[in-house]
Short mmCIF file of C-alpha atoms in Angstrom, two decimals:
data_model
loop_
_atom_site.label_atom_id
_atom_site.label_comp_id
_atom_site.label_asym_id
_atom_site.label_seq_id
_atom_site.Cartn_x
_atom_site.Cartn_y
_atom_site.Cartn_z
CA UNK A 1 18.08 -1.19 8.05
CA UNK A 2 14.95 0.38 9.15
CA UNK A 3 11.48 0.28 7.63
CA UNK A 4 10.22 3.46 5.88
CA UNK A 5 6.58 3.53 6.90
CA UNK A 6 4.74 6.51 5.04
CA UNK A 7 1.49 7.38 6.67
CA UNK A 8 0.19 9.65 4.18
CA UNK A 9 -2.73 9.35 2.55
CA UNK A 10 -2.19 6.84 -0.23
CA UNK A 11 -3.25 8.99 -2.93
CA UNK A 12 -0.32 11.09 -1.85
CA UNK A 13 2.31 8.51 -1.21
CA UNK A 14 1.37 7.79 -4.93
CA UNK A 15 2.10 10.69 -6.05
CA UNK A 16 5.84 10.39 -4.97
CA UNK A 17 7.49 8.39 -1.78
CA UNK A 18 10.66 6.57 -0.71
CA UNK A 19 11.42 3.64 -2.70
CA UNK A 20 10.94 0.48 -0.55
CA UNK A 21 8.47 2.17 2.04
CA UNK A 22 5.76 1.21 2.85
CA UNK A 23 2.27 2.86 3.33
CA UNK A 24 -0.81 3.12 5.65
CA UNK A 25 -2.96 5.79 5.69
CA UNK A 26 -2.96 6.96 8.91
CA UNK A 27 -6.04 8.93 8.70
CA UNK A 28 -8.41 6.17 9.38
CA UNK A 29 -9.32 4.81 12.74
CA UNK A 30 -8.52 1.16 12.11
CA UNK A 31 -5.26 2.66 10.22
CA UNK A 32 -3.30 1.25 13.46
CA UNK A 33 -4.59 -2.04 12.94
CA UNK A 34 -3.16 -2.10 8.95
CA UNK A 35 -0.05 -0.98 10.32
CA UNK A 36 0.18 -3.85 12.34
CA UNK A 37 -0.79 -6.23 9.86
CA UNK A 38 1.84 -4.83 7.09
CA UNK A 39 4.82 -4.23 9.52
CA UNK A 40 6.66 -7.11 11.14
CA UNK A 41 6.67 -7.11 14.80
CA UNK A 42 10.21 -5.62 15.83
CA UNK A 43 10.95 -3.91 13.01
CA UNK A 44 12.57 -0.90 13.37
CA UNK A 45 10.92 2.08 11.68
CA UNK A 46 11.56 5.63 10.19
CA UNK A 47 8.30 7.83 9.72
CA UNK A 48 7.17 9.83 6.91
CA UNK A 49 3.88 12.17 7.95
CA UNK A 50 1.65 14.08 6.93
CA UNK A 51 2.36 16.80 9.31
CA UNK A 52 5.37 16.76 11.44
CA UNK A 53 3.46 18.12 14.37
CA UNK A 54 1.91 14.49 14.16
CA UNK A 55 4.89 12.35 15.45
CA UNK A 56 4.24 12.05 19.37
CA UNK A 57 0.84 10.52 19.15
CA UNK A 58 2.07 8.89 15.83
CA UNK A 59 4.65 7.11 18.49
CA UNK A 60 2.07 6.65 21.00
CA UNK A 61 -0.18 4.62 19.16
CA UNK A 62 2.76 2.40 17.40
CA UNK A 63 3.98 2.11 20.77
CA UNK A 64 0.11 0.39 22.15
CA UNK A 65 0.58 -2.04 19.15
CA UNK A 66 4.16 -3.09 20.21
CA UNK A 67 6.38 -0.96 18.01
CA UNK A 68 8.60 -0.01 20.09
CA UNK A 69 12.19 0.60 17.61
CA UNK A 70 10.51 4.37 16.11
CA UNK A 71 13.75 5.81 15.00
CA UNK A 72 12.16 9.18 13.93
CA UNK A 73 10.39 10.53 11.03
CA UNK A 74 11.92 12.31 7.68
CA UNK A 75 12.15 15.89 8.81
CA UNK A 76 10.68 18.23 6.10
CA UNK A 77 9.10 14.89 4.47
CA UNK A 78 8.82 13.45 1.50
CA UNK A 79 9.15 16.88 -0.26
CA UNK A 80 12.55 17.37 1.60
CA UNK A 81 13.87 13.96 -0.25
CA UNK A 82 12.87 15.23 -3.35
CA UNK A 83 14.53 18.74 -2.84
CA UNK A 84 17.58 16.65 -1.60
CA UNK A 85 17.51 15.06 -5.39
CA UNK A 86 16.61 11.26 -4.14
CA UNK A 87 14.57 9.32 -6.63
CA UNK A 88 11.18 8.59 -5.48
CA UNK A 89 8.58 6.43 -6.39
CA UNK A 90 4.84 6.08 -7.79
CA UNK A 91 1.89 4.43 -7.70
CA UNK A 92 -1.15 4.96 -10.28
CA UNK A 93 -5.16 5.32 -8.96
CA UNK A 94 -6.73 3.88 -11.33
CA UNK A 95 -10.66 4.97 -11.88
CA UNK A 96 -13.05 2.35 -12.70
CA UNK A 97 -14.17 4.06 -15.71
CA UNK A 98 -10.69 3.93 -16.65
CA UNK A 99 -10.03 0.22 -15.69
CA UNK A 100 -10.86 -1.21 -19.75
CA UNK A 101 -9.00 1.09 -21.46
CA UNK A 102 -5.93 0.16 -18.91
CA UNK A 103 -6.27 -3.84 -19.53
CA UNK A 104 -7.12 -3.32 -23.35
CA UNK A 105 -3.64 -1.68 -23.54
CA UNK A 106 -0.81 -3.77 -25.65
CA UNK A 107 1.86 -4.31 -22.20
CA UNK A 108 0.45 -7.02 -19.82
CA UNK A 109 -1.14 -6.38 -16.77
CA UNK A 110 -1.87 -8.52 -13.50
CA UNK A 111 -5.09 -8.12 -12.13
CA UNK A 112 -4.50 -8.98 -8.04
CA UNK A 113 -7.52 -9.19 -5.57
CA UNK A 114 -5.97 -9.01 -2.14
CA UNK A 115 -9.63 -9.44 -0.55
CA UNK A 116 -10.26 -12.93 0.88
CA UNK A 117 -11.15 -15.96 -0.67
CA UNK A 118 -14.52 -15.39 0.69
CA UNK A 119 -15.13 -11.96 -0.55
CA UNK A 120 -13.60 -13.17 -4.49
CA UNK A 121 -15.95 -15.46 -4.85
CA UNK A 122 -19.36 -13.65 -4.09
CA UNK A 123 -17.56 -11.32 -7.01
CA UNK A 124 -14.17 -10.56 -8.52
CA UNK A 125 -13.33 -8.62 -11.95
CA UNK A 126 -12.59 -11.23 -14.76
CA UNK A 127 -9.03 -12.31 -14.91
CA UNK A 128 -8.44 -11.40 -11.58
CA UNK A 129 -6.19 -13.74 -9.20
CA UNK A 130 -6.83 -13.72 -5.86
CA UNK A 131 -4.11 -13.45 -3.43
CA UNK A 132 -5.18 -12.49 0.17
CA UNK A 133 -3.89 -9.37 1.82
CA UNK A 134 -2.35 -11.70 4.04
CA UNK A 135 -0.09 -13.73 1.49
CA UNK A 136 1.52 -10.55 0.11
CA UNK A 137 2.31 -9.37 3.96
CA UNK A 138 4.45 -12.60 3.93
CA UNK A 139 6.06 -12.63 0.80
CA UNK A 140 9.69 -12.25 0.73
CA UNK A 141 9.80 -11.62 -2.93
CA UNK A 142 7.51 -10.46 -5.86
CA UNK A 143 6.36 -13.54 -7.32
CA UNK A 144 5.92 -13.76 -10.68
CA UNK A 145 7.65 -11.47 -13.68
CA UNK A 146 8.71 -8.45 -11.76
CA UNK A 147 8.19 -6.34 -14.35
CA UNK A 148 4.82 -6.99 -15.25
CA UNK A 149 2.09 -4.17 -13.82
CA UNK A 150 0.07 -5.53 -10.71
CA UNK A 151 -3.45 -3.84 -10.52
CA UNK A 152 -4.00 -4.19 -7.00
CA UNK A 153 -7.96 -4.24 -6.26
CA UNK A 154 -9.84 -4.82 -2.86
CA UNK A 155 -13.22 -3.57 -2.01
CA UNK A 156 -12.48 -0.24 -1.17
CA UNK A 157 -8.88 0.85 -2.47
CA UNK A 158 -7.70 1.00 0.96
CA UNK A 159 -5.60 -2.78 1.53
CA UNK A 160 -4.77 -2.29 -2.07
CA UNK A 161 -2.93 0.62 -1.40
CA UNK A 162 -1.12 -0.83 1.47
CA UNK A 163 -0.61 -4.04 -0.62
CA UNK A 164 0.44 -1.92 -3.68
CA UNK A 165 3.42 -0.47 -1.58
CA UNK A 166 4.40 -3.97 0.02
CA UNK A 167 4.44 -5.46 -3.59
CA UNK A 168 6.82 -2.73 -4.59
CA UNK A 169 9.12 -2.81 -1.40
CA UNK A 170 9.02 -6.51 -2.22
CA UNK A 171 10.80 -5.63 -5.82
CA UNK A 172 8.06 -5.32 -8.18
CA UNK A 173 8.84 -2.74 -10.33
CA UNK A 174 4.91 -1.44 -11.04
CA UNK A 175 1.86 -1.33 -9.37
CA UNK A 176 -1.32 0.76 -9.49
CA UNK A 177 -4.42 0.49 -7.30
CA UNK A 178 -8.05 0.34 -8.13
CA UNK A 179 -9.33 3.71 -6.79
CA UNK A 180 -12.56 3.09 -4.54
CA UNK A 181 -12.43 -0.74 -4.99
CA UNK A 182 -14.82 -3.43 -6.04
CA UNK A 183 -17.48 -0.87 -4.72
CA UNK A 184 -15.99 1.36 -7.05
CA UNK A 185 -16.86 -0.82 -10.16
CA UNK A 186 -20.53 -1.70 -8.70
CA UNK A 187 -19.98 -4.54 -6.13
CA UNK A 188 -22.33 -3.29 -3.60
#
């Protein structure tokens, strides 16, 4: 089957999106960059956008970076599925004020630092693992318990997001994202 790549901004894709997609922001310049870094090369893909009107130069740029296999886009988007009665997915932002009270709650959670080695260890939260951005791109499953939360955290929300979305296309069954990163929590 195809890829469901959601370009929306992440805070929206949170909010609701396809089960199994996954998401890029498309709003940034280097967003074509993150797509090619979190799609495999070849893949076929379905779109969801932001705004319909988007697709053609959606399709151009995919097209510079070698993805070629664009099936379409979900006409009406993501608030079409829901209207159709499909399930649809979530991921929590997470502010940094809020971060404590999250890990001082009674069900586990898995602190993940997709930044690279490099960047974890001028600073990292404490019980943080580090798994590079990379890594999770390649993974073929969720490692570890499934069902424990991942906290995804990079330095400024915006891999995490993408990683978030990967981790749950990759069958973990929670993940939330670190809103504004490390710099978010004072790593300046």
């Amino acid at each position: 089957g195809a890829v469901v790549l959601d370009l929306r901004p992440a805070t929206e894709f949170g909010v609701g999106h396809i089960p199994g997609s996954i998401n890029v922001d498309a709003g940034p310049a280097v967003a074509i960059n993150w797509i090619g870094a979190a799609v495999r090369p070849g893949a076929a893909l379905v779109l969801v956008l932001p705004h319909e009107a988007d697709f053609p130069d959606r399709l151009t740029e995919l097209r510079r970076i070698g993805c070629d296999d664009v099936r379409g886009y979900l006409k009406g988007g993501i608030a079409a599925w829901q209207a159709a009665g499909k399930d649809a997915g979530t991921i929590t932002h997470i502010a940094a004020g809020d971060l404590k009270k999250r890990l001082d709650a009674p069900e586990a959670a898995l602190i993940l630092d997709v930044r690279s080695p490099q960047e974890y260890e001028r600073t990292h939260l404490p019980g943080a693992v580090n798994v590079p951005f990379d890594k999770i791109v390649h993974a073929e499953e969720c490692h570890a318990d499934p069902a424990i939360e991942r906290i995804v955290v990079c330095q400024s929300g915006y891999r995490a997001a993408i990683a978030a979305s990967l981790l749950l296309a990759g069958g973990c069954r929670k993940a939330s994202v670190l809103s504004g990163g490390m710099n978010a929590v004072g790593d300046k």
